PDB file of N, CA and C in Angstrom:
ATOM      1  N   MET I   5     -20.287  -9.246  -7.499  1.00  0.00           N
ATOM      2  CA  MET I   5     -18.803  -9.662  -7.687  1.00  0.00           C
ATOM      3  C   MET I   5     -18.171  -8.323  -7.865  1.00  0.00           C
ATOM      4  N   THR I   6     -17.226  -8.216  -7.178  1.00  0.00           N
ATOM      5  CA  THR I   6     -16.282  -6.844  -6.885  1.00  0.00           C
ATOM      6  C   THR I   6     -15.418  -6.878  -8.048  1.00  0.00           C
ATOM      7  N   SER I   7     -15.413  -5.717  -8.616  1.00  0.00           N
ATOM      8  CA  SER I   7     -14.651  -5.434  -9.985  1.00  0.00           C
ATOM      9  C   SER I   7     -13.043  -5.252  -9.427  1.00  0.00           C
ATOM     10  N   MET I   8     -12.127  -6.076  -9.990  1.00  0.00           N
ATOM     11  CA  MET I   8     -10.856  -5.771 -10.111  1.00  0.00           C
ATOM     12  C   MET I   8     -10.196  -4.740 -11.001  1.00  0.00           C
ATOM     13  N   THR I   9      -9.249  -4.098 -10.395  1.00  0.00           N
ATOM     14  CA  THR I   9      -8.584  -3.002 -11.343  1.00  0.00           C
ATOM     15  C   THR I   9      -7.158  -3.401 -11.489  1.00  0.00           C
ATOM     16  N   PHE I  10      -6.467  -3.453 -12.467  1.00  0.00           N
ATOM     17  CA  PHE I  10      -5.123  -3.542 -12.857  1.00  0.00           C
ATOM     18  C   PHE I  10      -4.298  -2.549 -12.237  1.00  0.00           C
ATOM     19  N   VAL I  11      -3.355  -2.975 -11.359  1.00  0.00           N
ATOM     20  CA  VAL I  11      -2.787  -1.890 -10.443  1.00  0.00           C
ATOM     21  C   VAL I  11      -1.098  -1.908 -11.138  1.00  0.00           C
ATOM     22  N   CYS I  12      -0.358  -2.789 -11.178  1.00  0.00           N
ATOM     23  CA  CYS I  12       0.747  -2.902 -11.951  1.00  0.00           C
ATOM     24  C   CYS I  12       1.252  -4.212 -12.119  1.00  0.00           C
ATOM     25  N   LYS I  13       2.646  -4.283 -12.559  1.00  0.00           N
ATOM     26  CA  LYS I  13       3.368  -5.842 -12.852  1.00  0.00           C
ATOM     27  C   LYS I  13       4.013  -6.052 -11.537  1.00  0.00           C
ATOM     28  N   ILE I  14       4.010  -7.327 -11.165  1.00  0.00           N
ATOM     29  CA  ILE I  14       4.717  -7.820  -9.992  1.00  0.00           C
ATOM     30  C   ILE I  14       6.231  -7.471 -10.005  1.00  0.00           C
ATOM     31  N   GLY I  15       6.878  -7.256 -10.962  1.00  0.00           N
ATOM     32  CA  GLY I  15       8.005  -7.089 -11.210  1.00  0.00           C
ATOM     33  C   GLY I  15       8.401  -5.540 -10.935  1.00  0.00           C
ATOM     34  N   ASP I  16       7.400  -4.699 -10.899  1.00  0.00           N
ATOM     35  CA  ASP I  16       7.542  -3.239 -10.573  1.00  0.00           C
ATOM     36  C   ASP I  16       7.651  -3.048  -9.127  1.00  0.00           C
ATOM     37  N   VAL I  17       7.299  -3.892  -8.313  1.00  0.00           N
ATOM     38  CA  VAL I  17       7.167  -3.795  -6.719  1.00  0.00           C
ATOM     39  C   VAL I  17       8.705  -4.439  -6.192  1.00  0.00           C
ATOM     40  N   PRO I  18       9.535  -3.665  -5.706  1.00  0.00           N
ATOM     41  CA  PRO I  18      10.761  -4.403  -5.072  1.00  0.00           C
ATOM     42  C   PRO I  18      10.417  -5.331  -3.911  1.00  0.00           C
ATOM     43  N   LEU I  19      10.996  -6.418  -4.005  1.00  0.00           N
ATOM     44  CA  LEU I  19      11.094  -7.612  -2.939  1.00  0.00           C
ATOM     45  C   LEU I  19      11.165  -6.575  -1.560  1.00  0.00           C
ATOM     46  N   ASN I  20       9.969  -7.055  -0.693  1.00  0.00           N
ATOM     47  CA  ASN I  20      10.207  -6.521   0.792  1.00  0.00           C
ATOM     48  C   ASN I  20      10.099  -4.835   0.717  1.00  0.00           C
ATOM     49  N   GLY I  21       9.524  -4.486  -0.413  1.00  0.00           N
ATOM     50  CA  GLY I  21       9.434  -2.900  -0.695  1.00  0.00           C
ATOM     51  C   GLY I  21       8.109  -2.447  -0.860  1.00  0.00           C
ATOM     52  N   VAL I  22       7.950  -1.181  -1.491  1.00  0.00           N
ATOM     53  CA  VAL I  22       6.638  -0.408  -1.722  1.00  0.00           C
ATOM     54  C   VAL I  22       6.781   0.164  -2.998  1.00  0.00           C
ATOM     55  N   LYS I  23       5.812   0.425  -3.969  1.00  0.00           N
ATOM     56  CA  LYS I  23       5.570   1.323  -4.978  1.00  0.00           C
ATOM     57  C   LYS I  23       4.438   2.134  -5.014  1.00  0.00           C
ATOM     58  N   GLN I  24       4.692   3.375  -5.262  1.00  0.00           N
ATOM     59  CA  GLN I  24       3.412   4.194  -5.445  1.00  0.00           C
ATOM     60  C   GLN I  24       2.867   4.122  -6.847  1.00  0.00           C
ATOM     61  N   VAL I  25       1.544   3.813  -7.037  1.00  0.00           N
ATOM     62  CA  VAL I  25       1.012   3.855  -8.169  1.00  0.00           C
ATOM     63  C   VAL I  25      -0.179   4.644  -8.556  1.00  0.00           C
ATOM     64  N   ALA I  26      -0.168   5.634  -9.307  1.00  0.00           N
ATOM     65  CA  ALA I  26      -1.102   6.538  -9.787  1.00  0.00           C
ATOM     66  C   ALA I  26      -1.981   6.048 -11.077  1.00  0.00           C
ATOM     67  N   LEU I  27      -3.303   5.808 -10.747  1.00  0.00           N
ATOM     68  CA  LEU I  27      -4.269   5.178 -11.913  1.00  0.00           C
ATOM     69  C   LEU I  27      -5.039   6.444 -12.481  1.00  0.00           C
ATOM     70  N   ALA I  28      -5.231   6.554 -13.631  1.00  0.00           N
ATOM     71  CA  ALA I  28      -5.939   7.536 -14.342  1.00  0.00           C
ATOM     72  C   ALA I  28      -7.266   7.553 -13.897  1.00  0.00           C
ATOM     73  N   SER I  29      -7.857   6.617 -13.573  1.00  0.00           N
ATOM     74  CA  SER I  29      -9.454   6.532 -13.376  1.00  0.00           C
ATOM     75  C   SER I  29      -9.457   6.899 -11.688  1.00  0.00           C
ATOM     76  N   PHE I  30      -8.690   7.134 -11.040  1.00  0.00           N
ATOM     77  CA  PHE I  30      -8.725   7.442  -9.524  1.00  0.00           C
ATOM     78  C   PHE I  30      -8.116   8.824  -9.273  1.00  0.00           C
ATOM     79  N   ASP I  31      -8.732   9.510  -8.365  1.00  0.00           N
ATOM     80  CA  ASP I  31      -8.155  10.680  -7.890  1.00  0.00           C
ATOM     81  C   ASP I  31      -6.969  10.743  -6.819  1.00  0.00           C
ATOM     82  N   GLU I  32      -6.531   9.488  -6.697  1.00  0.00           N
ATOM     83  CA  GLU I  32      -5.810   9.285  -5.477  1.00  0.00           C
ATOM     84  C   GLU I  32      -4.702   8.355  -5.818  1.00  0.00           C
ATOM     85  N   GLU I  33      -3.435   8.268  -5.107  1.00  0.00           N
ATOM     86  CA  GLU I  33      -2.423   7.088  -5.299  1.00  0.00           C
ATOM     87  C   GLU I  33      -2.622   6.060  -4.335  1.00  0.00           C
ATOM     88  N   PHE I  34      -2.070   5.154  -4.863  1.00  0.00           N
ATOM     89  CA  PHE I  34      -2.080   3.778  -4.038  1.00  0.00           C
ATOM     90  C   PHE I  34      -0.470   3.406  -3.767  1.00  0.00           C
ATOM     91  N   ALA I  35      -0.345   2.769  -2.712  1.00  0.00           N
ATOM     92  CA  ALA I  35       0.851   1.914  -2.129  1.00  0.00           C
ATOM     93  C   ALA I  35       0.731   0.491  -2.516  1.00  0.00           C
ATOM     94  N   VAL I  36       1.525  -0.045  -3.321  1.00  0.00           N
ATOM     95  CA  VAL I  36       1.630  -1.452  -3.509  1.00  0.00           C
ATOM     96  C   VAL I  36       2.862  -2.151  -2.827  1.00  0.00           C
ATOM     97  N   TYR I  37       2.539  -3.181  -2.185  1.00  0.00           N
ATOM     98  CA  TYR I  37       3.643  -3.609  -1.136  1.00  0.00           C
ATOM     99  C   TYR I  37       4.130  -5.079  -1.625  1.00  0.00           C
ATOM    100  N   ASN I  38       5.331  -5.616  -1.633  1.00  0.00           N
ATOM    101  CA  ASN I  38       5.624  -6.939  -1.880  1.00  0.00           C
ATOM    102  C   ASN I  38       6.372  -7.552  -0.562  1.00  0.00           C
ATOM    103  N   LEU I  39       5.681  -8.394   0.281  1.00  0.00           N
ATOM    104  CA  LEU I  39       6.212  -8.762   1.364  1.00  0.00           C
ATOM    105  C   LEU I  39       6.595 -10.306   1.118  1.00  0.00           C
ATOM    106  N   GLY I  40       7.746 -10.487   0.829  1.00  0.00           N
ATOM    107  CA  GLY I  40       8.327 -12.030   0.573  1.00  0.00           C
ATOM    108  C   GLY I  40       7.516 -12.764  -0.566  1.00  0.00           C
ATOM    109  N   GLY I  41       6.931 -11.869  -1.755  1.00  0.00           N
ATOM    110  CA  GLY I  41       6.197 -12.375  -2.632  1.00  0.00           C
ATOM    111  C   GLY I  41       4.905 -12.410  -2.658  1.00  0.00           C
ATOM    112  N   GLU I  42       4.391 -11.927  -1.407  1.00  0.00           N
ATOM    113  CA  GLU I  42       2.774 -11.786  -1.212  1.00  0.00           C
ATOM    114  C   GLU I  42       2.612 -10.032  -1.293  1.00  0.00           C
ATOM    115  N   PHE I  43       1.532  -9.860  -2.129  1.00  0.00           N
ATOM    116  CA  PHE I  43       1.375  -8.181  -2.521  1.00  0.00           C
ATOM    117  C   PHE I  43       0.163  -7.973  -1.867  1.00  0.00           C
ATOM    118  N   PHE I  44       0.241  -6.690  -1.302  1.00  0.00           N
ATOM    119  CA  PHE I  44      -0.862  -5.849  -0.765  1.00  0.00           C
ATOM    120  C   PHE I  44      -1.065  -4.304  -1.385  1.00  0.00           C
ATOM    121  N   VAL I  45      -2.348  -3.994  -1.034  1.00  0.00           N
ATOM    122  CA  VAL I  45      -2.349  -2.479  -1.625  1.00  0.00           C
ATOM    123  C   VAL I  45      -3.016  -1.905  -0.525  1.00  0.00           C
ATOM    124  N   THR I  46      -2.514  -0.438  -0.377  1.00  0.00           N
ATOM    125  CA  THR I  46      -3.399   0.370   0.661  1.00  0.00           C
ATOM    126  C   THR I  46      -3.242   1.807  -0.020  1.00  0.00           C
ATOM    127  N   ASP I  47      -4.006   2.718   0.371  1.00  0.00           N
ATOM    128  CA  ASP I  47      -3.917   4.028   0.317  1.00  0.00           C
ATOM    129  C   ASP I  47      -2.513   4.399   0.260  1.00  0.00           C
ATOM    130  N   ASP I  48      -2.012   5.463  -0.451  1.00  0.00           N
ATOM    131  CA  ASP I  48      -0.763   5.993  -0.312  1.00  0.00           C
ATOM    132  C   ASP I  48      -0.706   6.989   0.474  1.00  0.00           C
ATOM    133  N   MET I  49      -1.569   7.704   0.837  1.00  0.00           N
ATOM    134  CA  MET I  49      -1.369   8.964   1.843  1.00  0.00           C
ATOM    135  C   MET I  49      -1.596   8.517   3.328  1.00  0.00           C
ATOM    136  N   CYS I  50      -0.649   8.745   4.181  1.00  0.00           N
ATOM    137  CA  CYS I  50      -0.681   8.684   5.670  1.00  0.00           C
ATOM    138  C   CYS I  50      -1.798   9.197   6.307  1.00  0.00           C
ATOM    139  N   THR I  51      -2.529   8.602   6.993  1.00  0.00           N
ATOM    140  CA  THR I  51      -3.785   9.319   7.802  1.00  0.00           C
ATOM    141  C   THR I  51      -3.434  10.254   8.872  1.00  0.00           C
ATOM    142  N   HIS I  52      -2.255  10.430   9.078  1.00  0.00           N
ATOM    143  CA  HIS I  52      -1.873  11.359  10.140  1.00  0.00           C
ATOM    144  C   HIS I  52      -1.425  12.699   9.368  1.00  0.00           C
ATOM    145  N   GLY I  53      -0.556  12.661   8.658  1.00  0.00           N
ATOM    146  CA  GLY I  53      -0.034  13.772   7.922  1.00  0.00           C
ATOM    147  C   GLY I  53      -0.105  13.551   6.271  1.00  0.00           C
ATOM    148  N   MET I  54      -0.100  14.647   5.574  1.00  0.00           N
ATOM    149  CA  MET I  54      -0.318  14.628   4.214  1.00  0.00           C
ATOM    150  C   MET I  54       1.094  14.292   3.691  1.00  0.00           C
ATOM    151  N   VAL I  55       1.405  12.860   3.510  1.00  0.00           N
ATOM    152  CA  VAL I  55       2.554  12.621   2.956  1.00  0.00           C
ATOM    153  C   VAL I  55       2.332  11.091   2.424  1.00  0.00           C
ATOM    154  N   SER I  56       3.285  10.875   1.166  1.00  0.00           N
ATOM    155  CA  SER I  56       3.188   9.769   0.514  1.00  0.00           C
ATOM    156  C   SER I  56       3.920   8.597   1.309  1.00  0.00           C
ATOM    157  N   LEU I  57       3.167   7.357   1.574  1.00  0.00           N
ATOM    158  CA  LEU I  57       3.877   6.343   2.485  1.00  0.00           C
ATOM    159  C   LEU I  57       4.784   5.554   1.681  1.00  0.00           C
ATOM    160  N   ALA I  58       4.697   5.603   0.076  1.00  0.00           N
ATOM    161  CA  ALA I  58       5.552   5.067  -0.589  1.00  0.00           C
ATOM    162  C   ALA I  58       6.999   5.477  -0.370  1.00  0.00           C
ATOM    163  N   GLY I  59       7.325   6.527   0.214  1.00  0.00           N
ATOM    164  CA  GLY I  59       8.635   7.228   0.358  1.00  0.00           C
ATOM    165  C   GLY I  59       9.065   6.665   1.701  1.00  0.00           C
ATOM    166  N   GLY I  60       8.213   5.795   2.482  1.00  0.00           N
ATOM    167  CA  GLY I  60       8.869   5.341   3.724  1.00  0.00           C
ATOM    168  C   GLY I  60       9.467   4.117   3.637  1.00  0.00           C
ATOM    169  N   ASP I  61       9.888   3.395   4.847  1.00  0.00           N
ATOM    170  CA  ASP I  61      10.550   1.934   4.826  1.00  0.00           C
ATOM    171  C   ASP I  61       9.524   1.078   4.982  1.00  0.00           C
ATOM    172  N   VAL I  62       9.733   0.006   4.557  1.00  0.00           N
ATOM    173  CA  VAL I  62       9.056  -1.300   4.736  1.00  0.00           C
ATOM    174  C   VAL I  62       9.959  -2.018   5.793  1.00  0.00           C
ATOM    175  N   GLU I  63       9.213  -2.225   7.071  1.00  0.00           N
ATOM    176  CA  GLU I  63       9.988  -3.012   8.154  1.00  0.00           C
ATOM    177  C   GLU I  63       9.262  -3.967   8.897  1.00  0.00           C
ATOM    178  N   ASP I  64       9.476  -5.206   8.925  1.00  0.00           N
ATOM    179  CA  ASP I  64       8.745  -6.282   9.566  1.00  0.00           C
ATOM    180  C   ASP I  64       7.371  -6.256   9.208  1.00  0.00           C
ATOM    181  N   GLY I  65       6.943  -5.867   8.080  1.00  0.00           N
ATOM    182  CA  GLY I  65       5.354  -6.039   7.689  1.00  0.00           C
ATOM    183  C   GLY I  65       4.555  -4.860   7.876  1.00  0.00           C
ATOM    184  N   GLN I  66       5.759  -3.896   8.332  1.00  0.00           N
ATOM    185  CA  GLN I  66       4.974  -2.315   8.536  1.00  0.00           C
ATOM    186  C   GLN I  66       5.232  -1.457   7.703  1.00  0.00           C
ATOM    187  N   ILE I  67       4.571  -0.282   7.233  1.00  0.00           N
ATOM    188  CA  ILE I  67       5.177   0.810   6.371  1.00  0.00           C
ATOM    189  C   ILE I  67       5.505   1.882   7.471  1.00  0.00           C
ATOM    190  N   ILE I  68       6.682   2.560   7.393  1.00  0.00           N
ATOM    191  CA  ILE I  68       7.165   3.526   8.365  1.00  0.00           C
ATOM    192  C   ILE I  68       6.912   4.737   7.627  1.00  0.00           C
ATOM    193  N   CYS I  69       5.865   5.719   8.134  1.00  0.00           N
ATOM    194  CA  CYS I  69       5.749   7.036   7.632  1.00  0.00           C
ATOM    195  C   CYS I  69       6.935   7.874   7.545  1.00  0.00           C
ATOM    196  N   PRO I  70       7.349   8.529   6.447  1.00  0.00           N
ATOM    197  CA  PRO I  70       8.522   9.289   6.259  1.00  0.00           C
ATOM    198  C   PRO I  70       8.394  10.591   7.101  1.00  0.00           C
ATOM    199  N   LEU I  71       7.244  10.993   7.307  1.00  0.00           N
ATOM    200  CA  LEU I  71       7.159  12.195   7.908  1.00  0.00           C
ATOM    201  C   LEU I  71       7.397  12.389   9.504  1.00  0.00           C
ATOM    202  N   HIS I  72       6.655  11.506  10.296  1.00  0.00           N
ATOM    203  CA  HIS I  72       6.820  11.533  11.785  1.00  0.00           C
ATOM    204  C   HIS I  72       7.141  10.274  12.407  1.00  0.00           C
ATOM    205  N   GLY I  73       7.540   9.212  11.300  1.00  0.00           N
ATOM    206  CA  GLY I  73       7.856   7.771  11.847  1.00  0.00           C
ATOM    207  C   GLY I  73       6.628   6.944  12.426  1.00  0.00           C
ATOM    208  N   GLY I  74       5.566   7.553  12.266  1.00  0.00           N
ATOM    209  CA  GLY I  74       4.465   6.487  12.533  1.00  0.00           C
ATOM    210  C   GLY I  74       4.301   5.457  11.560  1.00  0.00           C
ATOM    211  N   ALA I  75       3.627   4.439  12.055  1.00  0.00           N
ATOM    212  CA  ALA I  75       3.372   2.988  11.354  1.00  0.00           C
ATOM    213  C   ALA I  75       2.217   2.465  11.121  1.00  0.00           C
ATOM    214  N   PHE I  76       2.140   1.715  10.084  1.00  0.00           N
ATOM    215  CA  PHE I  76       0.930   0.824   9.843  1.00  0.00           C
ATOM    216  C   PHE I  76       1.165  -0.569   9.437  1.00  0.00           C
ATOM    217  N   ASP I  77       0.477  -1.402  10.024  1.00  0.00           N
ATOM    218  CA  ASP I  77       0.479  -2.942   9.369  1.00  0.00           C
ATOM    219  C   ASP I  77       0.226  -2.969   8.101  1.00  0.00           C
ATOM    220  N   ILE I  78       0.873  -3.317   7.226  1.00  0.00           N
ATOM    221  CA  ILE I  78       0.759  -3.372   5.668  1.00  0.00           C
ATOM    222  C   ILE I  78      -0.285  -4.414   5.469  1.00  0.00           C
ATOM    223  N   ARG I  79      -0.738  -5.382   6.099  1.00  0.00           N
ATOM    224  CA  ARG I  79      -1.536  -6.540   5.937  1.00  0.00           C
ATOM    225  C   ARG I  79      -3.082  -6.080   6.428  1.00  0.00           C
ATOM    226  N   THR I  80      -3.124  -5.415   7.453  1.00  0.00           N
ATOM    227  CA  THR I  80      -4.399  -5.163   8.043  1.00  0.00           C
ATOM    228  C   THR I  80      -4.669  -3.516   7.904  1.00  0.00           C
ATOM    229  N   GLY I  81      -3.672  -2.675   7.786  1.00  0.00           N
ATOM    230  CA  GLY I  81      -4.004  -1.246   7.915  1.00  0.00           C
ATOM    231  C   GLY I  81      -3.868  -0.762   9.189  1.00  0.00           C
ATOM    232  N   ALA I  82      -3.756  -1.503  10.317  1.00  0.00           N
ATOM    233  CA  ALA I  82      -3.876  -1.005  11.641  1.00  0.00           C
ATOM    234  C   ALA I  82      -2.801   0.041  11.846  1.00  0.00           C
ATOM    235  N   ALA I  83      -3.116   1.174  12.528  1.00  0.00           N
ATOM    236  CA  ALA I  83      -1.875   1.978  12.964  1.00  0.00           C
ATOM    237  C   ALA I  83      -1.292   1.164  14.399  1.00  0.00           C
ATOM    238  N   THR I  84      -0.050   1.217  14.166  1.00  0.00           N
ATOM    239  CA  THR I  84       0.891   0.461  15.042  1.00  0.00           C
ATOM    240  C   THR I  84       1.747   1.324  15.799  1.00  0.00           C
ATOM    241  N   GLU I  85       2.171   2.717  15.378  1.00  0.00           N
ATOM    242  CA  GLU I  85       2.955   3.425  16.076  1.00  0.00           C
ATOM    243  C   GLU I  85       2.621   4.822  15.964  1.00  0.00           C
ATOM    244  N   LEU I  86       2.417   5.580  17.178  1.00  0.00           N
ATOM    245  CA  LEU I  86       2.354   6.850  17.229  1.00  0.00           C
ATOM    246  C   LEU I  86       3.010   7.750  16.442  1.00  0.00           C
ATOM    247  N   PRO I  87       2.688   8.709  15.785  1.00  0.00           N
ATOM    248  CA  PRO I  87       1.484   9.714  15.997  1.00  0.00           C
ATOM    249  C   PRO I  87       0.271   9.173  15.176  1.00  0.00           C
ATOM    250  N   CYS I  88       0.443   8.008  14.480  1.00  0.00           N
ATOM    251  CA  CYS I  88      -0.548   7.488  13.583  1.00  0.00           C
ATOM    252  C   CYS I  88      -1.690   6.687  14.452  1.00  0.00           C
ATOM    253  N   ARG I  89      -2.922   7.142  14.368  1.00  0.00           N
ATOM    254  CA  ARG I  89      -3.944   6.444  15.191  1.00  0.00           C
ATOM    255  C   ARG I  89      -5.035   6.091  14.046  1.00  0.00           C
ATOM    256  N   THR I  90      -5.447   6.517  12.983  1.00  0.00           N
ATOM    257  CA  THR I  90      -6.361   6.179  12.273  1.00  0.00           C
ATOM    258  C   THR I  90      -5.865   5.162  11.278  1.00  0.00           C
ATOM    259  N   LYS I  91      -6.625   3.873  11.162  1.00  0.00           N
ATOM    260  CA  LYS I  91      -6.374   2.870  10.362  1.00  0.00           C
ATOM    261  C   LYS I  91      -6.043   3.355   8.776  1.00  0.00           C
ATOM    262  N   LEU I  92      -5.139   2.610   8.087  1.00  0.00           N
ATOM    263  CA  LEU I  92      -5.101   2.851   6.700  1.00  0.00           C
ATOM    264  C   LEU I  92      -5.902   1.974   5.786  1.00  0.00           C
ATOM    265  N   ARG I  93      -6.457   2.499   4.884  1.00  0.00           N
ATOM    266  CA  ARG I  93      -7.409   1.630   3.897  1.00  0.00           C
ATOM    267  C   ARG I  93      -6.530   0.505   3.122  1.00  0.00           C
ATOM    268  N   THR I  94      -6.959  -0.503   3.221  1.00  0.00           N
ATOM    269  CA  THR I  94      -6.496  -1.568   2.611  1.00  0.00           C
ATOM    270  C   THR I  94      -7.375  -2.041   1.472  1.00  0.00           C
ATOM    271  N   TYR I  95      -6.930  -2.664   0.515  1.00  0.00           N
ATOM    272  CA  TYR I  95      -7.943  -3.161  -0.543  1.00  0.00           C
ATOM    273  C   TYR I  95      -7.346  -4.758  -0.843  1.00  0.00           C
ATOM    274  N   PRO I  96      -8.515  -5.672  -1.373  1.00  0.00           N
ATOM    275  CA  PRO I  96      -8.357  -7.172  -1.456  1.00  0.00           C
ATOM    276  C   PRO I  96      -7.265  -7.026  -2.805  1.00  0.00           C
ATOM    277  N   VAL I  97      -6.503  -8.097  -2.811  1.00  0.00           N
ATOM    278  CA  VAL I  97      -5.461  -8.125  -3.950  1.00  0.00           C
ATOM    279  C   VAL I  97      -5.794  -9.594  -4.654  1.00  0.00           C
ATOM    280  N   GLU I  98      -5.290  -9.510  -5.966  1.00  0.00           N
ATOM    281  CA  GLU I  98      -5.400 -10.777  -6.625  1.00  0.00           C
ATOM    282  C   GLU I  98      -4.316 -10.690  -7.565  1.00  0.00           C
ATOM    283  N   VAL I  99      -3.413 -11.653  -7.658  1.00  0.00           N
ATOM    284  CA  VAL I  99      -2.418 -11.672  -8.718  1.00  0.00           C
ATOM    285  C   VAL I  99      -2.712 -12.862  -9.739  1.00  0.00           C
ATOM    286  N   ARG I 100      -2.484 -12.211 -10.791  1.00  0.00           N
ATOM    287  CA  ARG I 100      -2.922 -13.060 -12.160  1.00  0.00           C
ATOM    288  C   ARG I 100      -1.587 -13.193 -12.890  1.00  0.00           C
ATOM    289  N   ASP I 101      -1.125 -14.342 -13.014  1.00  0.00           N
ATOM    290  CA  ASP I 101       0.363 -14.343 -13.739  1.00  0.00           C
ATOM    291  C   ASP I 101       1.290 -13.252 -13.213  1.00  0.00           C
ATOM    292  N   GLU I 102       1.614 -12.295 -13.949  1.00  0.00           N
ATOM    293  CA  GLU I 102       2.597 -11.388 -13.507  1.00  0.00           C
ATOM    294  C   GLU I 102       1.877  -9.984 -13.410  1.00  0.00           C
ATOM    295  N   ASP I 103       0.583  -9.900 -13.120  1.00  0.00           N
ATOM    296  CA  ASP I 103      -0.134  -8.703 -12.792  1.00  0.00           C
ATOM    297  C   ASP I 103      -0.957  -8.770 -11.558  1.00  0.00           C
ATOM    298  N   ILE I 104      -0.803  -7.609 -10.976  1.00  0.00           N
ATOM    299  CA  ILE I 104      -1.446  -7.399  -9.674  1.00  0.00           C
ATOM    300  C   ILE I 104      -2.723  -6.592 -10.041  1.00  0.00           C
ATOM    301  N   PHE I 105      -4.019  -6.848  -9.365  1.00  0.00           N
ATOM    302  CA  PHE I 105      -5.250  -6.368  -9.446  1.00  0.00           C
ATOM    303  C   PHE I 105      -5.834  -6.155  -7.870  1.00  0.00           C
ATOM    304  N   ALA I 106      -6.365  -5.175  -7.709  1.00  0.00           N
ATOM    305  CA  ALA I 106      -7.102  -4.760  -6.635  1.00  0.00           C
ATOM    306  C   ALA I 106      -8.494  -4.413  -6.652  1.00  0.00           C
ATOM    307  N   ALA I 107      -9.128  -4.569  -5.565  1.00  0.00           N
ATOM    308  CA  ALA I 107     -10.800  -4.051  -5.456  1.00  0.00           C
ATOM    309  C   ALA I 107     -10.680  -2.657  -5.097  1.00  0.00           C
ATOM    310  N   LEU I 108     -10.582  -1.659  -5.959  1.00  0.00           N
ATOM    311  CA  LEU I 108     -10.343  -0.358  -5.440  1.00  0.00           C
ATOM    312  C   LEU I 108     -11.507   0.459  -5.362  1.00  0.00           C
ATOM    313  N   GLY I 109     -12.709  -0.122  -6.135  1.00  0.00           N
ATOM    314  CA  GLY I 109     -14.009   0.645  -6.315  1.00  0.00           C
ATOM    315  C   GLY I 109     -14.795   0.466  -5.024  1.00  0.00           C
TER     316      GLY I 109
END
């Protein structure tokens, strides 16, 4: 059974937006997305340039990197716009009441 880690409250993530989350037990940040009330979690660091994706824009189910304008599919992590080529790591998510959990380990 995969261990689920509390990430944040659903109210912390803006509708059709993204929030950066830093957890004490991990050495990296995560990006939490709210796409019309459906939640997703990915690594926060762009695979192309060392920049936080949480600073980018969410458009049509994609996160647009604020550095060079590359993009990733939030649901799958697939790189969808150059210069990004390497897939973004995604994590299984579970919502319990008002809490978002992800399988980060």
